[in-house]
Tab-separated table of C-alpha atoms in Angstrom:
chain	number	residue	atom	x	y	z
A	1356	UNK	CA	-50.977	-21.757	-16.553
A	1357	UNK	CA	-49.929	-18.477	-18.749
A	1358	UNK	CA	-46.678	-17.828	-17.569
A	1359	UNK	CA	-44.270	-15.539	-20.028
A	1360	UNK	CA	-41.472	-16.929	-22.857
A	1361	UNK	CA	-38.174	-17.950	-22.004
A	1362	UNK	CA	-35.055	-16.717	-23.786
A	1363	UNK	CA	-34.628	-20.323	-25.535
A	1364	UNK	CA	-37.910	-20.041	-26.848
A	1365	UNK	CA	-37.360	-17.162	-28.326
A	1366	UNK	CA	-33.639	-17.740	-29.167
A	1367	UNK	CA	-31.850	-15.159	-27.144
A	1368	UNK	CA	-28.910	-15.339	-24.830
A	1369	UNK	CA	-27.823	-12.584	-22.106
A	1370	UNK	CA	-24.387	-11.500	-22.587
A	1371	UNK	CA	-22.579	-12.334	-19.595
A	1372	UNK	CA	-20.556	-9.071	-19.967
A	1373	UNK	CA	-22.674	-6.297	-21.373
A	1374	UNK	CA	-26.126	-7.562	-20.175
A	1375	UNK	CA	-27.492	-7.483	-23.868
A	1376	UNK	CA	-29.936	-9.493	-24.810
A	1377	UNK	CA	-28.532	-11.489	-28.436
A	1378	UNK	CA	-29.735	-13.561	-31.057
A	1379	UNK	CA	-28.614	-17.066	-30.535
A	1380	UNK	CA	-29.319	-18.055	-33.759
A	1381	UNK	CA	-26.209	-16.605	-34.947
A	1382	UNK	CA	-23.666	-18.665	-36.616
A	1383	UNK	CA	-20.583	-17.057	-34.296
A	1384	UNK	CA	-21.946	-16.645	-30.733
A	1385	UNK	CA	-20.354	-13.806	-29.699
A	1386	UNK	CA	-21.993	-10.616	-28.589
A	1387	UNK	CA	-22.270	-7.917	-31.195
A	1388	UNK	CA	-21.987	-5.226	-29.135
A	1389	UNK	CA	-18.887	-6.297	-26.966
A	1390	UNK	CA	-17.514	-9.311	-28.905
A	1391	UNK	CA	-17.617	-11.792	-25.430
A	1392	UNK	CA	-18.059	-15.406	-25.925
A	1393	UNK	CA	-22.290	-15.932	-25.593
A	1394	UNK	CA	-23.514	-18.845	-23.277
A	1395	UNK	CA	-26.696	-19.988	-22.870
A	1396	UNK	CA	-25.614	-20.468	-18.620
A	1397	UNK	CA	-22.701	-19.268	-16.946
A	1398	UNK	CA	-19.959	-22.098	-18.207
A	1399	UNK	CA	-19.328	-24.612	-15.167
A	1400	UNK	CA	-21.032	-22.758	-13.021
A	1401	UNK	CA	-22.304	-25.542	-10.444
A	1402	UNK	CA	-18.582	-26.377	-9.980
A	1403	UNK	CA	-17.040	-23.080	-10.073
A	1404	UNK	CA	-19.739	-22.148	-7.173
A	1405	UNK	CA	-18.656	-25.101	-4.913
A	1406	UNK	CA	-15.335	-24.766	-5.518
A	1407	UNK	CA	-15.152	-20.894	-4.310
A	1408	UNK	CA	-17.501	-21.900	-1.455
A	1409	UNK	CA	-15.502	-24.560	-0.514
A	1410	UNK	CA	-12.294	-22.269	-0.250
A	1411	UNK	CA	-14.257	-20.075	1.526
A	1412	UNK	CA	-15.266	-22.116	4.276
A	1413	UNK	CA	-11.597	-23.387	4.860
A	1414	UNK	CA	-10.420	-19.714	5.596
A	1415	UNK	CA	-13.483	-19.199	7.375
A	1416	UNK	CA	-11.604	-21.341	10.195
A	1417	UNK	CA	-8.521	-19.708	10.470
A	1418	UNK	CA	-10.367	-16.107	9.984
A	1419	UNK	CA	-12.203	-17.011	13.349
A	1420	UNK	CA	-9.535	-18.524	15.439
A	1421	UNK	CA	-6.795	-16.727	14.627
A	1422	UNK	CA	-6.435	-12.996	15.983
A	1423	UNK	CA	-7.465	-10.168	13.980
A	1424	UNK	CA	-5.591	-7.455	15.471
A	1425	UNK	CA	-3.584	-6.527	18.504
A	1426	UNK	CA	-4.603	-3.729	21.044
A	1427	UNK	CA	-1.789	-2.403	23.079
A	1428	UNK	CA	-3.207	0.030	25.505
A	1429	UNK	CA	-0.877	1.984	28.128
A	1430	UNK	CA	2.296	-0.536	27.207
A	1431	UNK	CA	0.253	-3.655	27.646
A	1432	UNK	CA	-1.102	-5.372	24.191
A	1433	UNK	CA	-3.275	-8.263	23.760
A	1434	UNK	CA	-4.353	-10.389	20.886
A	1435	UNK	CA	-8.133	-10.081	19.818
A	1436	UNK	CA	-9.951	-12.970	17.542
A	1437	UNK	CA	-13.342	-11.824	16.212
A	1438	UNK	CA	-15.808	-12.818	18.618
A	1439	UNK	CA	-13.281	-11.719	21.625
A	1440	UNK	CA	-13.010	-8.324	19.935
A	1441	UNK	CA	-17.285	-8.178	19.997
A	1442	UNK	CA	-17.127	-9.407	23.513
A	1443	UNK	CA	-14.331	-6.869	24.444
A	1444	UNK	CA	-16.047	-3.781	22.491
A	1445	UNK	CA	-19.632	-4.726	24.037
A	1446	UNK	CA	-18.378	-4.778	27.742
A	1447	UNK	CA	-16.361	-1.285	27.361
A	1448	UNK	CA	-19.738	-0.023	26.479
A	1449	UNK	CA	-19.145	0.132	22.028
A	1450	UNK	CA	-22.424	-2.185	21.394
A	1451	UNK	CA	-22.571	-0.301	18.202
A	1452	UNK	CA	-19.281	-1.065	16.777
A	1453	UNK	CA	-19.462	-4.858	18.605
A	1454	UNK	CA	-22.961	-5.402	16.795
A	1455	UNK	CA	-21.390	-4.267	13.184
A	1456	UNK	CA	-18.486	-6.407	13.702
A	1457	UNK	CA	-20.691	-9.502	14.735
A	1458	UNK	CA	-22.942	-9.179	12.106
A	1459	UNK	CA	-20.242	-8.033	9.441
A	1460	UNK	CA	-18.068	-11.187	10.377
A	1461	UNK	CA	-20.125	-14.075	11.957
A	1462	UNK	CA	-23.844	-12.919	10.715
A	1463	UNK	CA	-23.237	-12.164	6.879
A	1464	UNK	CA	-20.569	-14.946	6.214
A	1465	UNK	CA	-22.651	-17.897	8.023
A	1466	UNK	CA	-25.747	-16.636	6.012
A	1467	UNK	CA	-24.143	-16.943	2.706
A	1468	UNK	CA	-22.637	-19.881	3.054
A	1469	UNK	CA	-25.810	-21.406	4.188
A	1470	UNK	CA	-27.945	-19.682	1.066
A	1471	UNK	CA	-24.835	-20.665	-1.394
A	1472	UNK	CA	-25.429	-24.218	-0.590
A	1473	UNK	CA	-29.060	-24.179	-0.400
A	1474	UNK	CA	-29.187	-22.353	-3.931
A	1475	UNK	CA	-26.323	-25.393	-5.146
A	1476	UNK	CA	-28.219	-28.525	-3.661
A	1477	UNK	CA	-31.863	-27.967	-4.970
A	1478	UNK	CA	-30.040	-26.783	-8.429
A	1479	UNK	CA	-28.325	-29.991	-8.856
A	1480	UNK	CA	-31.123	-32.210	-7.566
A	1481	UNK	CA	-33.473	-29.986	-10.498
A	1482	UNK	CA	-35.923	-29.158	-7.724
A	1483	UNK	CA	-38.905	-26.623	-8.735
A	1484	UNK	CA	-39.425	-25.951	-4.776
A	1485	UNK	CA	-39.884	-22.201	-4.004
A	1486	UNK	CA	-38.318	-21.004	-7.223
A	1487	UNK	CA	-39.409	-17.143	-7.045
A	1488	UNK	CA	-38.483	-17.096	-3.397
A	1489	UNK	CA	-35.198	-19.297	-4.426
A	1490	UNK	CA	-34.697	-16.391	-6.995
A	1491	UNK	CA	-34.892	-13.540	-4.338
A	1492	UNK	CA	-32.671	-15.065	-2.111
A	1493	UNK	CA	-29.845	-15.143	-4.510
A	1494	UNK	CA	-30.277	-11.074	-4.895
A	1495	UNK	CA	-30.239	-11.124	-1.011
A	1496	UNK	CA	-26.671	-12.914	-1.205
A	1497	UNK	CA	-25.911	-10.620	-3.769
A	1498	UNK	CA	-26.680	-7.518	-1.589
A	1499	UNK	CA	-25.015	-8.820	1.350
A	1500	UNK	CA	-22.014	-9.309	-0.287
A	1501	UNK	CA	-21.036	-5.455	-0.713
A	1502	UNK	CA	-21.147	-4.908	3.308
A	1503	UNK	CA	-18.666	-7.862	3.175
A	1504	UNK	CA	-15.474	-5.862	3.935
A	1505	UNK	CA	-17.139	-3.795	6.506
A	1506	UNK	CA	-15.774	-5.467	9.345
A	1507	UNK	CA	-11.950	-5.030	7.858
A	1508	UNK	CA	-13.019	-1.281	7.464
A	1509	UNK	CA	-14.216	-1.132	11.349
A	1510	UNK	CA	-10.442	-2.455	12.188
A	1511	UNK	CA	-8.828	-0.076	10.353
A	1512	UNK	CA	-11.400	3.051	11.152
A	1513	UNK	CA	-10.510	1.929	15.097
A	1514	UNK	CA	-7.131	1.343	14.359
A	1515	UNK	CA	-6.599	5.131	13.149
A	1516	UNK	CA	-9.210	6.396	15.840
A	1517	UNK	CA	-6.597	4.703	18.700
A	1518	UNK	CA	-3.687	6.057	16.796
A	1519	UNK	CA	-4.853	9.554	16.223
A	1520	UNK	CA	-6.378	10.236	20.092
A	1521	UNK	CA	-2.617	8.518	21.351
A	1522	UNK	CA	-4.810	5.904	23.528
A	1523	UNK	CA	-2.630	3.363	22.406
A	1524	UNK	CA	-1.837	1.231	19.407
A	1525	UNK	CA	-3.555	-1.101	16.884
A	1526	UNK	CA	-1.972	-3.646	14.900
A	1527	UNK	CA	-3.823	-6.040	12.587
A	1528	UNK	CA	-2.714	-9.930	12.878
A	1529	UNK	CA	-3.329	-12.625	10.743
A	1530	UNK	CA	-6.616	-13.329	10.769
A	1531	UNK	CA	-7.800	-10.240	9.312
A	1532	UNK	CA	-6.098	-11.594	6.104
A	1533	UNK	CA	-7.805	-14.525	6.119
A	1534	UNK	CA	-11.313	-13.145	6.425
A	1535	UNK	CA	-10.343	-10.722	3.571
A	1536	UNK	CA	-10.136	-14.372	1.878
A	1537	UNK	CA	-13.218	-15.497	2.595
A	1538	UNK	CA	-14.848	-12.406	1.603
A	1539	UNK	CA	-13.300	-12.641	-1.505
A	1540	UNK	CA	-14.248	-16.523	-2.115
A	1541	UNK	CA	-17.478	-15.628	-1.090
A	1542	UNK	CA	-18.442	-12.798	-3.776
A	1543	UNK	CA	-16.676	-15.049	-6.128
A	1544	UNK	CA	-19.245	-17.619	-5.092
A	1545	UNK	CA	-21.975	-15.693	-5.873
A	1546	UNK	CA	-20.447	-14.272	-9.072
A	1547	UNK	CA	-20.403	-17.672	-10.456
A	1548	UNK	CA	-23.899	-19.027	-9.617
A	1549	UNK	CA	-26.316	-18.859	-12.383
A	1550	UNK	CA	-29.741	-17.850	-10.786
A	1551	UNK	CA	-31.497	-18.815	-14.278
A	1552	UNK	CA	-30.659	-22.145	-13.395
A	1553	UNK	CA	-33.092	-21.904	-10.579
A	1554	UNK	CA	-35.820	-22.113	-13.015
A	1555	UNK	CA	-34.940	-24.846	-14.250
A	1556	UNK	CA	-36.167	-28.423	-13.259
A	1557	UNK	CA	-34.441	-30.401	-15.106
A	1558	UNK	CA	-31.377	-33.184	-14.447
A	1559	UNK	CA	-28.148	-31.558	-13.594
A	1560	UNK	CA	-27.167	-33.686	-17.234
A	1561	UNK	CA	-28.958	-32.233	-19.749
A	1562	UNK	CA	-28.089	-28.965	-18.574
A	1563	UNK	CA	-24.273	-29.760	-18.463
A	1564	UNK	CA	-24.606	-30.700	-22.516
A	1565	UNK	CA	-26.845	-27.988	-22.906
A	1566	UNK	CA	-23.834	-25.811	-21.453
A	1567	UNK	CA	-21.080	-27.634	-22.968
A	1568	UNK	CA	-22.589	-27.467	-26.552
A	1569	UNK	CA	-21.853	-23.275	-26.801
C-alpha cells in the first residue's frame, strides 16, 4: 500500500514549541528557530499522561461529592453538589443552565477520562486498531478540553446574576476548587499525550530507547 513518508524517514523532528519542522540530522538537536530541546516524541509521555490522569480522577471524587456552592435564598441557604445543583436548576424550570452544567461537569470529564485511557492502553500494548479514528479522537479530547471551565463560569455568571437582582446570595464551597483541579489535570493530560505515537505499532520498549536516546 502507498501510504506517504514519515518524519524519521526523512530525518525531521517537530519542535515541540514552535511547531517547525527540523533537521534531525543535526549534531545539536535544538530547534534553530527557537533554540528548544528537539525530541523525536514528547519525553515520558506515556507516564506523564497517566500520571495527570490519575490525579485527575482522584479530585474527580471530591469535585462530585463535595458541594460546589451555597444558595441562600430569603435567609435560608443550602449546600449544592453538582448533580443536586442540575437537579435543583432543572425542576425550577433552568433546563438550559442544568443541561450546560451536566454536560460541562459529568459529560466532558467522564468522556475524557474514558478517551485518555483508551488512547494510553492500545499505545502501550502497540496496537494498529483504528489508528485514523484513534487519531481524531485525540483532537476531540483536545477540543473538549477548552469548554472545560465552563461549568466554574456558570457558578460564577449565577452567582453575580443572584447578587445583582438581590434574590439572595451565592457562595462557592469546596468542591468547585476541586473540579478546577481536575480540569486542570485533565488538559495537562492531554498536553502530554503524543498522538504520533498512535501510529506507531511497535513495543512500548523500543520506543522508550528511541525516546531516551535524544
Amino acid at each position: 500500500m502507498n501510504r506517504p513518508p514519515l518524519a524519521s524517514e526523512l530525518n525531521l523532528m517537530l519542535c515541540h514549541t514552535c511547531g517547525k519542522a527540523c533537521d534531525a540530522t543535526r549534531a545539536q538537536h535544538h530547534c534553530d528557530r527557537c533554540g528548544a530541546p528537539l525530541h523525536a516524541r514528547k519525553p515520558n509521555s506515556l507516564a506523564r499522561t497517566w500520571a495527570y490522569l490519575i490525579a485527575s480522577l482522584v479530585f474527580y471524587v471530591p469535585a462530585n461529592l463535595l458541594p460546589v456552592m451555597n444558595t441562600k435564598m430569603l435567609g435560608s441557604g443550602d449546600d449544592s453538589t453538582i448533580m443536586s445543583g442540575v437537579i435543583e436548576f432543572w425542576s425550577h424550570g433552568a433546563w438550559d443552565i442544568a443541561l450546560i452544567i451536566f454536560i460541562a461537569s459529568i459529560a466532558v470529564p467522564a468522556t475524557k477520562f474514558v478517551a485518555l485511557a483508551l488512547l494510553l492502553i492500545t499505545v502501550q500494548r502497540g496496537s494498529n486498531w483504528a489508528q485514523k479514528e484513534r487519531s481524531k479522537l485525540y483532537r476531540f479530547v483536545e477540543l473538549i478540553g477548552y469548554w472545560s471551565m465552563l461549568d466554574v463560569i456558570v457558578v460564577a455568571l449565577v452567582a453575580a446574576l443572584v447578587k445583582f437582582q438581590a434574590l439572595g446570595d451565592i457562595e462557592p464551597r469546596p468542591g468547585i476548587l476541586f473540579f478546577g483541579l481536575v480540569v486542570v489535570f485533565t488538559m495537562l493530560a492531554a498536553m502530554s499525550f503524543d498522538p504520533r505515537m498512535i501510529w506507531e505499532s511497535r513495543q512500548p520498549e523500543e520506543r522508550t530507547d528511541e525516546v531516551s536516546s535524544h
